[in-house]
CSV table of C-alpha atoms in Angstrom, one decimal:
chain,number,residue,atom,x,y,z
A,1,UNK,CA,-3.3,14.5,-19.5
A,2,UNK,CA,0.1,12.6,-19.1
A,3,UNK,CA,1.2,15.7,-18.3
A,4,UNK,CA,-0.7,16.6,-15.9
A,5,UNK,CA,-0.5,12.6,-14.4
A,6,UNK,CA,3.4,12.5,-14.8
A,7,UNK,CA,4.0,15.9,-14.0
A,8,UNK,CA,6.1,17.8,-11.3
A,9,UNK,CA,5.0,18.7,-7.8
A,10,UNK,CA,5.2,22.3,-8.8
A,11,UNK,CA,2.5,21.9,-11.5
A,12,UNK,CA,0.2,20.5,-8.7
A,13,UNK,CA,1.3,23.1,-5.8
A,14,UNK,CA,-0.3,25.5,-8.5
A,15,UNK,CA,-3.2,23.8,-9.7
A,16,UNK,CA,-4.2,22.6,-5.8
A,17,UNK,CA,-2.2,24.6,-3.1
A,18,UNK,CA,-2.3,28.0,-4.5
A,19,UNK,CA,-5.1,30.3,-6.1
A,20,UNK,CA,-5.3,28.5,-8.9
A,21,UNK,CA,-8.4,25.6,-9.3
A,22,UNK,CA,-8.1,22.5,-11.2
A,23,UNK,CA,-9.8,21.8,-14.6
A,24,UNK,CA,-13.0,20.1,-14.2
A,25,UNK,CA,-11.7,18.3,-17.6
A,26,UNK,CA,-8.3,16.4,-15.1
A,27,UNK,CA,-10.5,16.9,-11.3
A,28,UNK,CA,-10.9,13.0,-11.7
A,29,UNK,CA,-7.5,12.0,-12.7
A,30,UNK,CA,-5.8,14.2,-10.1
A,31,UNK,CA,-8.1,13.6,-7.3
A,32,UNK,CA,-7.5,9.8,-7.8
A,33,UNK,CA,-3.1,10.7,-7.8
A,34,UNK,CA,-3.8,13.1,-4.7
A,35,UNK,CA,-6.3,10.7,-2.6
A,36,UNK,CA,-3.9,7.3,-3.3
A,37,UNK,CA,-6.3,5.8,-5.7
A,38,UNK,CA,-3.8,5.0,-8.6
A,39,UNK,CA,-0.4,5.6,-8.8
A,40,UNK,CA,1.8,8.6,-10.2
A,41,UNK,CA,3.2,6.2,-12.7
A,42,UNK,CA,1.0,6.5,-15.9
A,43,UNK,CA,1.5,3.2,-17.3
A,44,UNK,CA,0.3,1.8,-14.2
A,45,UNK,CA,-3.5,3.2,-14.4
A,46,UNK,CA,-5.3,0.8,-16.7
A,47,UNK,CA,-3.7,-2.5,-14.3
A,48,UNK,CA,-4.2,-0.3,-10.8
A,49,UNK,CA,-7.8,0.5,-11.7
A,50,UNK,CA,-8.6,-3.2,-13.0
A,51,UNK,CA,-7.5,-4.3,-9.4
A,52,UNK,CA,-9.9,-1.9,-7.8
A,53,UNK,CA,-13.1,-2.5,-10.0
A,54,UNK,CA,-12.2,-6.3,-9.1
A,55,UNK,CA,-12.5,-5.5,-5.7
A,56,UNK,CA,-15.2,-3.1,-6.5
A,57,UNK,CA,-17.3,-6.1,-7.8
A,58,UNK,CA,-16.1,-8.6,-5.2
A,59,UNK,CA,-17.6,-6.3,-2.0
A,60,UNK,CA,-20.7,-5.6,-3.7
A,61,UNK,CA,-21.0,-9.5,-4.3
A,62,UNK,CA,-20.2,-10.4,-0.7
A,63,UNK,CA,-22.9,-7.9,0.5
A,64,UNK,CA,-25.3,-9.5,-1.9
A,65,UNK,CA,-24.8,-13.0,-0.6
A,66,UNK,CA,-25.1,-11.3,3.1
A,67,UNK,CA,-28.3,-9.7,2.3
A,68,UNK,CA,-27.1,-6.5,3.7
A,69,UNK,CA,-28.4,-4.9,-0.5
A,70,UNK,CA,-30.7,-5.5,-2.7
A,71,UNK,CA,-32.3,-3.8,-6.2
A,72,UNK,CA,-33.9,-1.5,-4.2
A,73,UNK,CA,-30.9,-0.4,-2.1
A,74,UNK,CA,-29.4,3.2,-3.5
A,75,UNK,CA,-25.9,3.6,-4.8
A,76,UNK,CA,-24.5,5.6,-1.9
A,77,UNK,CA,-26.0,2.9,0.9
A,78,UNK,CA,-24.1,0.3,-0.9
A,79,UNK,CA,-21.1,2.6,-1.2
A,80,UNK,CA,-21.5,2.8,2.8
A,81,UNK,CA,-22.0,-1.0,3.2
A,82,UNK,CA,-18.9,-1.1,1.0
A,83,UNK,CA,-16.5,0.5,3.2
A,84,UNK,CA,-18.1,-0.9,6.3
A,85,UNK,CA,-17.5,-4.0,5.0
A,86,UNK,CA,-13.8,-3.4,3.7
A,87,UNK,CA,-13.0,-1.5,7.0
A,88,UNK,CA,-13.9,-4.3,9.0
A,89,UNK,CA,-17.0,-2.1,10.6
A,90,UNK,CA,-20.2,-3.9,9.7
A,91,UNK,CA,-22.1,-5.5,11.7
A,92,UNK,CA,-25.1,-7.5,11.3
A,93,UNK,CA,-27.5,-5.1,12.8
A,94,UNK,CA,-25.9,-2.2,11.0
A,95,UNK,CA,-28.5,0.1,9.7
A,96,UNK,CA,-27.0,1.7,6.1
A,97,UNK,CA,-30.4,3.9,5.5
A,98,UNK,CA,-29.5,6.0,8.3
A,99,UNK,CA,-28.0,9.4,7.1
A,100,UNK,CA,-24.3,9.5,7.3
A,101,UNK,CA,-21.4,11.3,5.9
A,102,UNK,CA,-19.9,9.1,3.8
A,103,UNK,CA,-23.5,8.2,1.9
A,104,UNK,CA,-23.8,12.0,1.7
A,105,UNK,CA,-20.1,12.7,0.3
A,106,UNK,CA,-21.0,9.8,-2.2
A,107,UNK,CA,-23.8,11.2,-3.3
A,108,UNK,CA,-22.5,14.8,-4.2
A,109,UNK,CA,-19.4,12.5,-6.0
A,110,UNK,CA,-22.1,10.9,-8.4
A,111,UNK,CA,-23.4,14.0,-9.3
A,112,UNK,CA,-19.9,15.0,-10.5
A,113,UNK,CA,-18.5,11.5,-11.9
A,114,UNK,CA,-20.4,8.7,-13.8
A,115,UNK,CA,-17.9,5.9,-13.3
A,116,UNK,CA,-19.4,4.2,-9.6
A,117,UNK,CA,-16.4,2.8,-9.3
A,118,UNK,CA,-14.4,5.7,-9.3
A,119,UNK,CA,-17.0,7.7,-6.8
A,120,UNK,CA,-16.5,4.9,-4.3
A,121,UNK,CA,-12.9,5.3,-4.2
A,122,UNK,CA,-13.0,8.7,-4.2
A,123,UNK,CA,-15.5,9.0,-1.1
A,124,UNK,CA,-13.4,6.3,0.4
A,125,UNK,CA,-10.4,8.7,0.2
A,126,UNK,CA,-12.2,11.9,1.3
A,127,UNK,CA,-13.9,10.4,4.1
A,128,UNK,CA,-10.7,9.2,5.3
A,129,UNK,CA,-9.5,12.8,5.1
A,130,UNK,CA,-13.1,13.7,7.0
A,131,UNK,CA,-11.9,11.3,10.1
A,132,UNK,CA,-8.2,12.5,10.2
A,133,UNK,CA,-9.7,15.8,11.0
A,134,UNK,CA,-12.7,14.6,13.7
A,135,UNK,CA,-10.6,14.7,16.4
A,136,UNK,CA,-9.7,18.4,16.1
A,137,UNK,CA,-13.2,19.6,15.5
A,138,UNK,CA,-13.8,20.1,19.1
A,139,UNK,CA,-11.5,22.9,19.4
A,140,UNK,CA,-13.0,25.1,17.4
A,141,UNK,CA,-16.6,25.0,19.3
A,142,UNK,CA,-15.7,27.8,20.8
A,143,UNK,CA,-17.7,31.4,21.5
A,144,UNK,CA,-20.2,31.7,18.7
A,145,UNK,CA,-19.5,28.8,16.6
A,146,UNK,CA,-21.0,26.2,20.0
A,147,UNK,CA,-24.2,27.2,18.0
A,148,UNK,CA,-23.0,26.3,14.6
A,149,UNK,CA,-23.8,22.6,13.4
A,150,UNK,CA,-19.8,21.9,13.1
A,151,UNK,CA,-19.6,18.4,13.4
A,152,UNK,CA,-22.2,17.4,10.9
A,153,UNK,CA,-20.2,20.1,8.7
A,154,UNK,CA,-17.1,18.6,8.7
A,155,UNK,CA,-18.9,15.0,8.6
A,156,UNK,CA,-20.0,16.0,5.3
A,157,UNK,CA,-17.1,17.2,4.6
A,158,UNK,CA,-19.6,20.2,3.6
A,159,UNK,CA,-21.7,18.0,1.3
A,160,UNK,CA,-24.8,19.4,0.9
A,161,UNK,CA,-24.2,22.4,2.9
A,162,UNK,CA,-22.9,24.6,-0.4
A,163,UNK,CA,-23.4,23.8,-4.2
A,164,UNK,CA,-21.0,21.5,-6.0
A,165,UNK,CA,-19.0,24.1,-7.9
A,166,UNK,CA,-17.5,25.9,-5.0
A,167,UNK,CA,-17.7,22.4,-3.5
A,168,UNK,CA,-15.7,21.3,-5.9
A,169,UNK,CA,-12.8,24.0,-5.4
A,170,UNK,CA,-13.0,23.4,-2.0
A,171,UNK,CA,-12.2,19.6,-2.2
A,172,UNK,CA,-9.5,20.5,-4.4
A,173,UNK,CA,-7.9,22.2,-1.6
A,174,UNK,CA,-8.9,19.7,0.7
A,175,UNK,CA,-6.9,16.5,-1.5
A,176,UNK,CA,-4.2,18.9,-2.5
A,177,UNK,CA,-3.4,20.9,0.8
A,178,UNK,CA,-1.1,17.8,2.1
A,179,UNK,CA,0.1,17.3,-0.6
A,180,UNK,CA,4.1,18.7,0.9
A,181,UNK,CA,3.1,16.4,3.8
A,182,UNK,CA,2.6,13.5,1.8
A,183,UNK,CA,6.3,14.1,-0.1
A,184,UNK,CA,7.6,14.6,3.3
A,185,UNK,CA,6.0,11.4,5.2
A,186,UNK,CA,7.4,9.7,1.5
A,187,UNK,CA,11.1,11.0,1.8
A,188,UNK,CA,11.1,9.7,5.5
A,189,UNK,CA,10.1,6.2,5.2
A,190,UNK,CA,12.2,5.6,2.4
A,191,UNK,CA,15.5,6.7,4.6
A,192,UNK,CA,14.1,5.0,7.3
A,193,UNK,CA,13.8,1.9,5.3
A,194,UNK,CA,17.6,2.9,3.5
A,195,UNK,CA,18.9,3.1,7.1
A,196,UNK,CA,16.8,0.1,8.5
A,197,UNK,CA,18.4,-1.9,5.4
A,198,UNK,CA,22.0,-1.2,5.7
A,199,UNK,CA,21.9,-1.4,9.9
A,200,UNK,CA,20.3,-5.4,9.5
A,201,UNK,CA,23.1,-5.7,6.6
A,202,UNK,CA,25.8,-4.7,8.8
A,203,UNK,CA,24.4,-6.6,11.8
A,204,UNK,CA,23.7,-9.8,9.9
A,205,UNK,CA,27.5,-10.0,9.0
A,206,UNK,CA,28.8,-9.0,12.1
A,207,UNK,CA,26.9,-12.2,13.7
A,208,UNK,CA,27.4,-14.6,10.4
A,209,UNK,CA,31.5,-13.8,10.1
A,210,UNK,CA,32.9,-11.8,13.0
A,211,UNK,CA,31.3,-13.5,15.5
A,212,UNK,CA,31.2,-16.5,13.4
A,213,UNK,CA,27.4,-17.8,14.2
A,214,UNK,CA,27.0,-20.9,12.4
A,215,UNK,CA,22.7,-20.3,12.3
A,216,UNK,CA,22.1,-18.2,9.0
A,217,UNK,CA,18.2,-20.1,9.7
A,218,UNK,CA,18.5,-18.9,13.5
A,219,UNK,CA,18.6,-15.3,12.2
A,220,UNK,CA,16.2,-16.0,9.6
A,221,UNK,CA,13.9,-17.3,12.5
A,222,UNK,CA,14.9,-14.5,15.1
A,223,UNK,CA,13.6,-11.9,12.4
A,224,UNK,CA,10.4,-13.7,11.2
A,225,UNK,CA,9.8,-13.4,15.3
A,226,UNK,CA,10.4,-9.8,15.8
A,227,UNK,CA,8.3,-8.7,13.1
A,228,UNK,CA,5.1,-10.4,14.9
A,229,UNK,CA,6.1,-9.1,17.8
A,230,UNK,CA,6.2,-5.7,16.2
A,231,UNK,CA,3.1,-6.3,14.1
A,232,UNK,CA,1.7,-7.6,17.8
A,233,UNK,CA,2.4,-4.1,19.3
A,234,UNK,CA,1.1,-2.2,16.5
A,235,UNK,CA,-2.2,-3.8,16.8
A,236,UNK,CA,-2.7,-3.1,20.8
A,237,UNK,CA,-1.4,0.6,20.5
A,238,UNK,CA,-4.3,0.9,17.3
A,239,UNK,CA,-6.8,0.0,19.8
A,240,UNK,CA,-5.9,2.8,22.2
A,241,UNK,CA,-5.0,5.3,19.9
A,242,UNK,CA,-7.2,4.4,16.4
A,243,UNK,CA,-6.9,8.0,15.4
A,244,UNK,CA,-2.9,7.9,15.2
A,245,UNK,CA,-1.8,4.6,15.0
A,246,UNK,CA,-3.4,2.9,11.8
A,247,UNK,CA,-3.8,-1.2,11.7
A,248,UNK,CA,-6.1,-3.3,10.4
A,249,UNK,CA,-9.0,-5.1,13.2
A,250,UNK,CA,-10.6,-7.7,11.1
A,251,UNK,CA,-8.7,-10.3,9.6
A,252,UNK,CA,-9.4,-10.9,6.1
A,253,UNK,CA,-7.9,-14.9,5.8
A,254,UNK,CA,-10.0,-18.0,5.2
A,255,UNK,CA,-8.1,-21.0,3.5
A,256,UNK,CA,-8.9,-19.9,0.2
A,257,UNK,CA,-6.4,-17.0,1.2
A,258,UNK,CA,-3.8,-18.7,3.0
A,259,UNK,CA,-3.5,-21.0,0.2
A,260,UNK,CA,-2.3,-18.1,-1.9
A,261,UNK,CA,-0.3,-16.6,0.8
A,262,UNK,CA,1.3,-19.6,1.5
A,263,UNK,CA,3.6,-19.7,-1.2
A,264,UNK,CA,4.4,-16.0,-0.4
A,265,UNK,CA,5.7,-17.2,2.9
A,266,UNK,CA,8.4,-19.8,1.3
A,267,UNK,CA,9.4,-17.1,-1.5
A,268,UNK,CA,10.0,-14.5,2.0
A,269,UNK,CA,11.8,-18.0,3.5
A,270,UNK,CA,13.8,-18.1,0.5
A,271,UNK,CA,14.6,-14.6,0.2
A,272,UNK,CA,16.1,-14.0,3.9
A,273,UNK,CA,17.7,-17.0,3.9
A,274,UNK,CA,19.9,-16.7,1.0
A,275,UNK,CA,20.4,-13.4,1.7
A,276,UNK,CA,22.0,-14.2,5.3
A,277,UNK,CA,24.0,-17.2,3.7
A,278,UNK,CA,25.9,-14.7,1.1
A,279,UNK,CA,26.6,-12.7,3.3
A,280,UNK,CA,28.5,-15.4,5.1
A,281,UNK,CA,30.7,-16.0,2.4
A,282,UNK,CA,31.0,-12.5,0.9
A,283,UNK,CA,31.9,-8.8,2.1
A,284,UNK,CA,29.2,-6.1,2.8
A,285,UNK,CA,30.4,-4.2,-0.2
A,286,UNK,CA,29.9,-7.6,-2.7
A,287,UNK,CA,26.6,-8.4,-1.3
A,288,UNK,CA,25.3,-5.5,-3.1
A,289,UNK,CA,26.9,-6.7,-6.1
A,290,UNK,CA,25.6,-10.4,-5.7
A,291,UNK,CA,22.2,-8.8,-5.2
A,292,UNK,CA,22.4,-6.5,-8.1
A,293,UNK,CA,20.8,-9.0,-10.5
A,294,UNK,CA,17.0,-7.8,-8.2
A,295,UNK,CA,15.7,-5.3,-10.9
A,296,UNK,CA,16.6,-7.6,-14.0
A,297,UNK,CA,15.0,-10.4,-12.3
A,298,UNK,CA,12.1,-8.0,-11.6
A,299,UNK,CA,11.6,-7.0,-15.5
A,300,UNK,CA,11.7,-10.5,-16.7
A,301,UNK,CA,8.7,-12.2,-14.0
A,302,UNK,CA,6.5,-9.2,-14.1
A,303,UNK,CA,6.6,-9.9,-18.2
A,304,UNK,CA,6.5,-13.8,-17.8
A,305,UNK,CA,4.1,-13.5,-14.7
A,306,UNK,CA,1.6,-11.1,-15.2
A,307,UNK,CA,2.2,-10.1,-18.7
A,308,UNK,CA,3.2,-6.2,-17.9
A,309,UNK,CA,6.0,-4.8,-21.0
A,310,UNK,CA,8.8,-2.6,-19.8
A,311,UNK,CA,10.3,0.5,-22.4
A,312,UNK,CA,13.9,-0.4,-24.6
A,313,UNK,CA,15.5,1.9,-21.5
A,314,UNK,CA,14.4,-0.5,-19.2
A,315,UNK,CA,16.2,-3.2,-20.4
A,316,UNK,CA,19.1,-1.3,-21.6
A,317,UNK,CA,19.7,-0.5,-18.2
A,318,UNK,CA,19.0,-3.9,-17.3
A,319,UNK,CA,21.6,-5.4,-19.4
A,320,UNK,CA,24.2,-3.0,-18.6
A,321,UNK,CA,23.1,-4.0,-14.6
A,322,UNK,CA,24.3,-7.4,-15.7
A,323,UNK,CA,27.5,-6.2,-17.6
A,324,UNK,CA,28.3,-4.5,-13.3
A,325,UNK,CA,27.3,-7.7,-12.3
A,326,UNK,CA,29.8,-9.6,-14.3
A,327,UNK,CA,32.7,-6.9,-13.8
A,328,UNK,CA,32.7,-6.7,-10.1
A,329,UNK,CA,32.6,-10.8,-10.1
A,330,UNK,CA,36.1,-10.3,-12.4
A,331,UNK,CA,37.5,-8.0,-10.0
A,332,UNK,CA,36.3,-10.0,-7.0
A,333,UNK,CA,38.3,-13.3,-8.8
A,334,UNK,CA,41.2,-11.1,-9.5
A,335,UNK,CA,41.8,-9.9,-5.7
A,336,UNK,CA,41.3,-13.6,-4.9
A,337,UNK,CA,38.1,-13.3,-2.4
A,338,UNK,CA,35.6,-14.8,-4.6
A,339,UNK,CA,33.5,-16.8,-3.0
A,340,UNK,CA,31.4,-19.0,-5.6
A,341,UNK,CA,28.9,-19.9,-3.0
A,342,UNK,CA,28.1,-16.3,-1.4
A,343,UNK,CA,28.0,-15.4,-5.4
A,344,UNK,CA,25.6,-18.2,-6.3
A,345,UNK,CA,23.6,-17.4,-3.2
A,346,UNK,CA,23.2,-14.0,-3.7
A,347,UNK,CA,21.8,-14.4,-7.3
A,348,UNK,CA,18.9,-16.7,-5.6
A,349,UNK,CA,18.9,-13.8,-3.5
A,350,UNK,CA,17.9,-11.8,-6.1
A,351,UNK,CA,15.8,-14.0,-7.6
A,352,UNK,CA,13.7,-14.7,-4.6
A,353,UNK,CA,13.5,-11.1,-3.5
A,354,UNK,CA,11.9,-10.4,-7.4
A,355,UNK,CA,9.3,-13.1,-7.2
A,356,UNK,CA,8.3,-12.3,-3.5
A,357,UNK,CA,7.8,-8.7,-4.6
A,358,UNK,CA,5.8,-9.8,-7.9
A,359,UNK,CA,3.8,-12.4,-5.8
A,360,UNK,CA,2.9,-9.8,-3.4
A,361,UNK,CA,1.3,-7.8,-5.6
A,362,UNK,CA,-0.9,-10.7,-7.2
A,363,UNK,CA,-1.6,-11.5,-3.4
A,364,UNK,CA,-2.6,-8.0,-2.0
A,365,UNK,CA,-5.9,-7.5,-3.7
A,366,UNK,CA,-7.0,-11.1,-2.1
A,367,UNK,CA,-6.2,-9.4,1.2
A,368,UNK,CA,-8.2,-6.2,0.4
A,369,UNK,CA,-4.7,-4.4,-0.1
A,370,UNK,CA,-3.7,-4.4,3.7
A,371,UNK,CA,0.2,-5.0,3.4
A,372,UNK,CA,0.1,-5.2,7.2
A,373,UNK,CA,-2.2,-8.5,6.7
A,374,UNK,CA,0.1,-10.3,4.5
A,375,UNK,CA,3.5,-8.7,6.4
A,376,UNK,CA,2.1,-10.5,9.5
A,377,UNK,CA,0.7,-13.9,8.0
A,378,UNK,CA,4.0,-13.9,6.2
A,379,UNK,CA,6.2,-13.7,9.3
A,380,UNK,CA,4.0,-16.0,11.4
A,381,UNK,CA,3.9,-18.9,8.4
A,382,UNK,CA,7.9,-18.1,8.3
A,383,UNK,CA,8.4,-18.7,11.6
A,384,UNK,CA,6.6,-22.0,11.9
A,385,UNK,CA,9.0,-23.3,9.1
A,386,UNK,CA,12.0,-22.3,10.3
A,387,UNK,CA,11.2,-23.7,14.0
């Protein structure tokens, strides 16, 4: 099994992409990797999968207190109610006995899986697969298939329609057959984000040294305004193109949340402020130096805050990260350009940048795991501080 959870995309192009089928004994582990559910990362399962029976728990329990279930209400209507109420679709009039595709997809799921809170997940994920795919089903009602029932087909995600073994191989297919698109979309956001990172870098020191803009908090402020500006945007395009542009309608805060998120906001406060005052002080290539110190920082909170271990080559690495740190502060000192206070300020760097990243995590779950939510709460409470 850690194999098979750990292993190489080529393992799973076989198993999914090509005419091979996956072992009923791993279908639930690698449909919960393929559909997003946990994380490729084995270690991470058993904390991942606390998180989402937490939340599992928490939506029933808020439909309980609504009224919206009851004993008497089956497992795939509460499912339904579940993501209605996590997608920010229910309504109080909304009928969940009515036969829809997500209570049908659930229901073929619980005749394969006895964990519920594994099926719900997992009809989450393939439902979302079912409405990526909705807006092309019109173009294949064409000639003799206009007489064919397509759309409750694909609804269904063929639930129902055929037995659950070839069902079964089928939705294998279906969770593995973007799986090259998914590495793909992966590759390019992390070089966006690498080329995002180094252009505000570069940008940030041309206005804090070259151009000599005494307002490291003005930049930290100018920032904090553009992303709600951008966040802004995203959510007016999502309501003219919900199909391609993804962001959350509903907002999920009350002031039990925004007292947890607050403290997110200072640590984000924090973390863009120091960053912008080292790099006042120090050159491009020592800011990466002074911020080295991020993924030591890192090991130690997530131990101290939520009690997660790390392996002996962890912290090996971790101590030779600090043995860099130490040696390129030598050799700064000995070309005479050392600048205590970018130094100093660029290990709170670091330090900030670890427990906003820690804190984020412990915060997500309260904000049913939208990182857009707590991107734009964040932002907006940063740029009332720093006006």
């Amino acid at each position: 099994m850690a194999a098979l959870s750990g292993g190489t995309a080529g393992l799973l192009d076989q198993l999914i992409t090509k005419k091979f089928s996956v072992p009923a004994t791993y279908r639930n582990l690698l449909w919960k990797l393929l559909l997003g559910i946990v994380p490729v990362h084995i270690d991470s399962h058993q904390f991942v999968m606390v998180q989402r029976h937490k939340e599992y728990n928490d939506l029933i329990h808020a439909l309980q207190v609504m009224r919206i279930i009851d004993l008497h209400t089956t497992k795939p209507q509460t499912f339904l109610a579940m993501w209605l109420l996590q997608t920010g679709k229910l309504k109080y009039d909304t009928n969940i006995q009515i036969e829809h595709g997500f209570v049908v997809i659930a229901q073929t799921l619980l005749q394969l899986f006895e964990d519920d809170t594994d099926v719900y997940w997992m009809a989450k994920g393939f439902y979302g697969i079912v409405e990526q795919f909705k807006p092309d089903i019109p173009k294949l009602e064409v000639g003799m298939l206009n007489s064919t029932p397509l759309n409750t087909w694909f609804e269904y995600c063929f639930a129902g329609i055929i037995n659950e073994t070839a069902l079964a191989k089928i939705w294998d297919k279906l969770c593995g057959g973007g799986l090259l698109a998914k590495y793909v979309q992966i590759v390019l956001v992390v070089s966006a984000y690498w080329l995002v990172s180094i252009l505000t870098v570069f940008i940030n020191k041309t206005l804090l040294s070259t151009i000599n803009l005494e307002a490291p908090l003005f930049i930290t402020w100018y920032q904090c305004l553009t992303t709600v500006f951008i966040c802004s945007i995203m959510k007016i395009l999502h309501q003219y193109f919900p199909n391609s542009i993804q962001f959350p309608e509903s907002q999920p805060f009350n002031t039990s949340v925004i007292k947890r998120v607050l403290p997110l906001s200072i640590m984000f406060t924090c973390m863009i402020a120091t960053n912008n005052l080292c790099l006042k002080y120090v050159s491009v290539a020592f800011y990466y130096i002074g911020r080295s110190l991020t993924t030591t920082f890192n090991v130690i909170f997530t131990y101290m805050i939520l009690g997660e271990k790390t392996s002996n080559k962890c912290i090996a690495f971790c101590i030779l990260i600090i043995f860099g740190f130490f040696m390129g502060v030598d050799q700064e000192n000995l070309a005479g350009s050392l600048s205590v206070s970018g130094t100093i300020f660029g290990i709170f760097g670091s330090l900030s940048l670890s427990l906003y990243s820690i804190y984020t995590k412990r915060i997500l779950p309260h904000v049913n795991g939208e990182v857009w939510f707590s991107n734009n709460f964040t932002n907006k409470s940063n740029f009332s501080i720093n006006s």
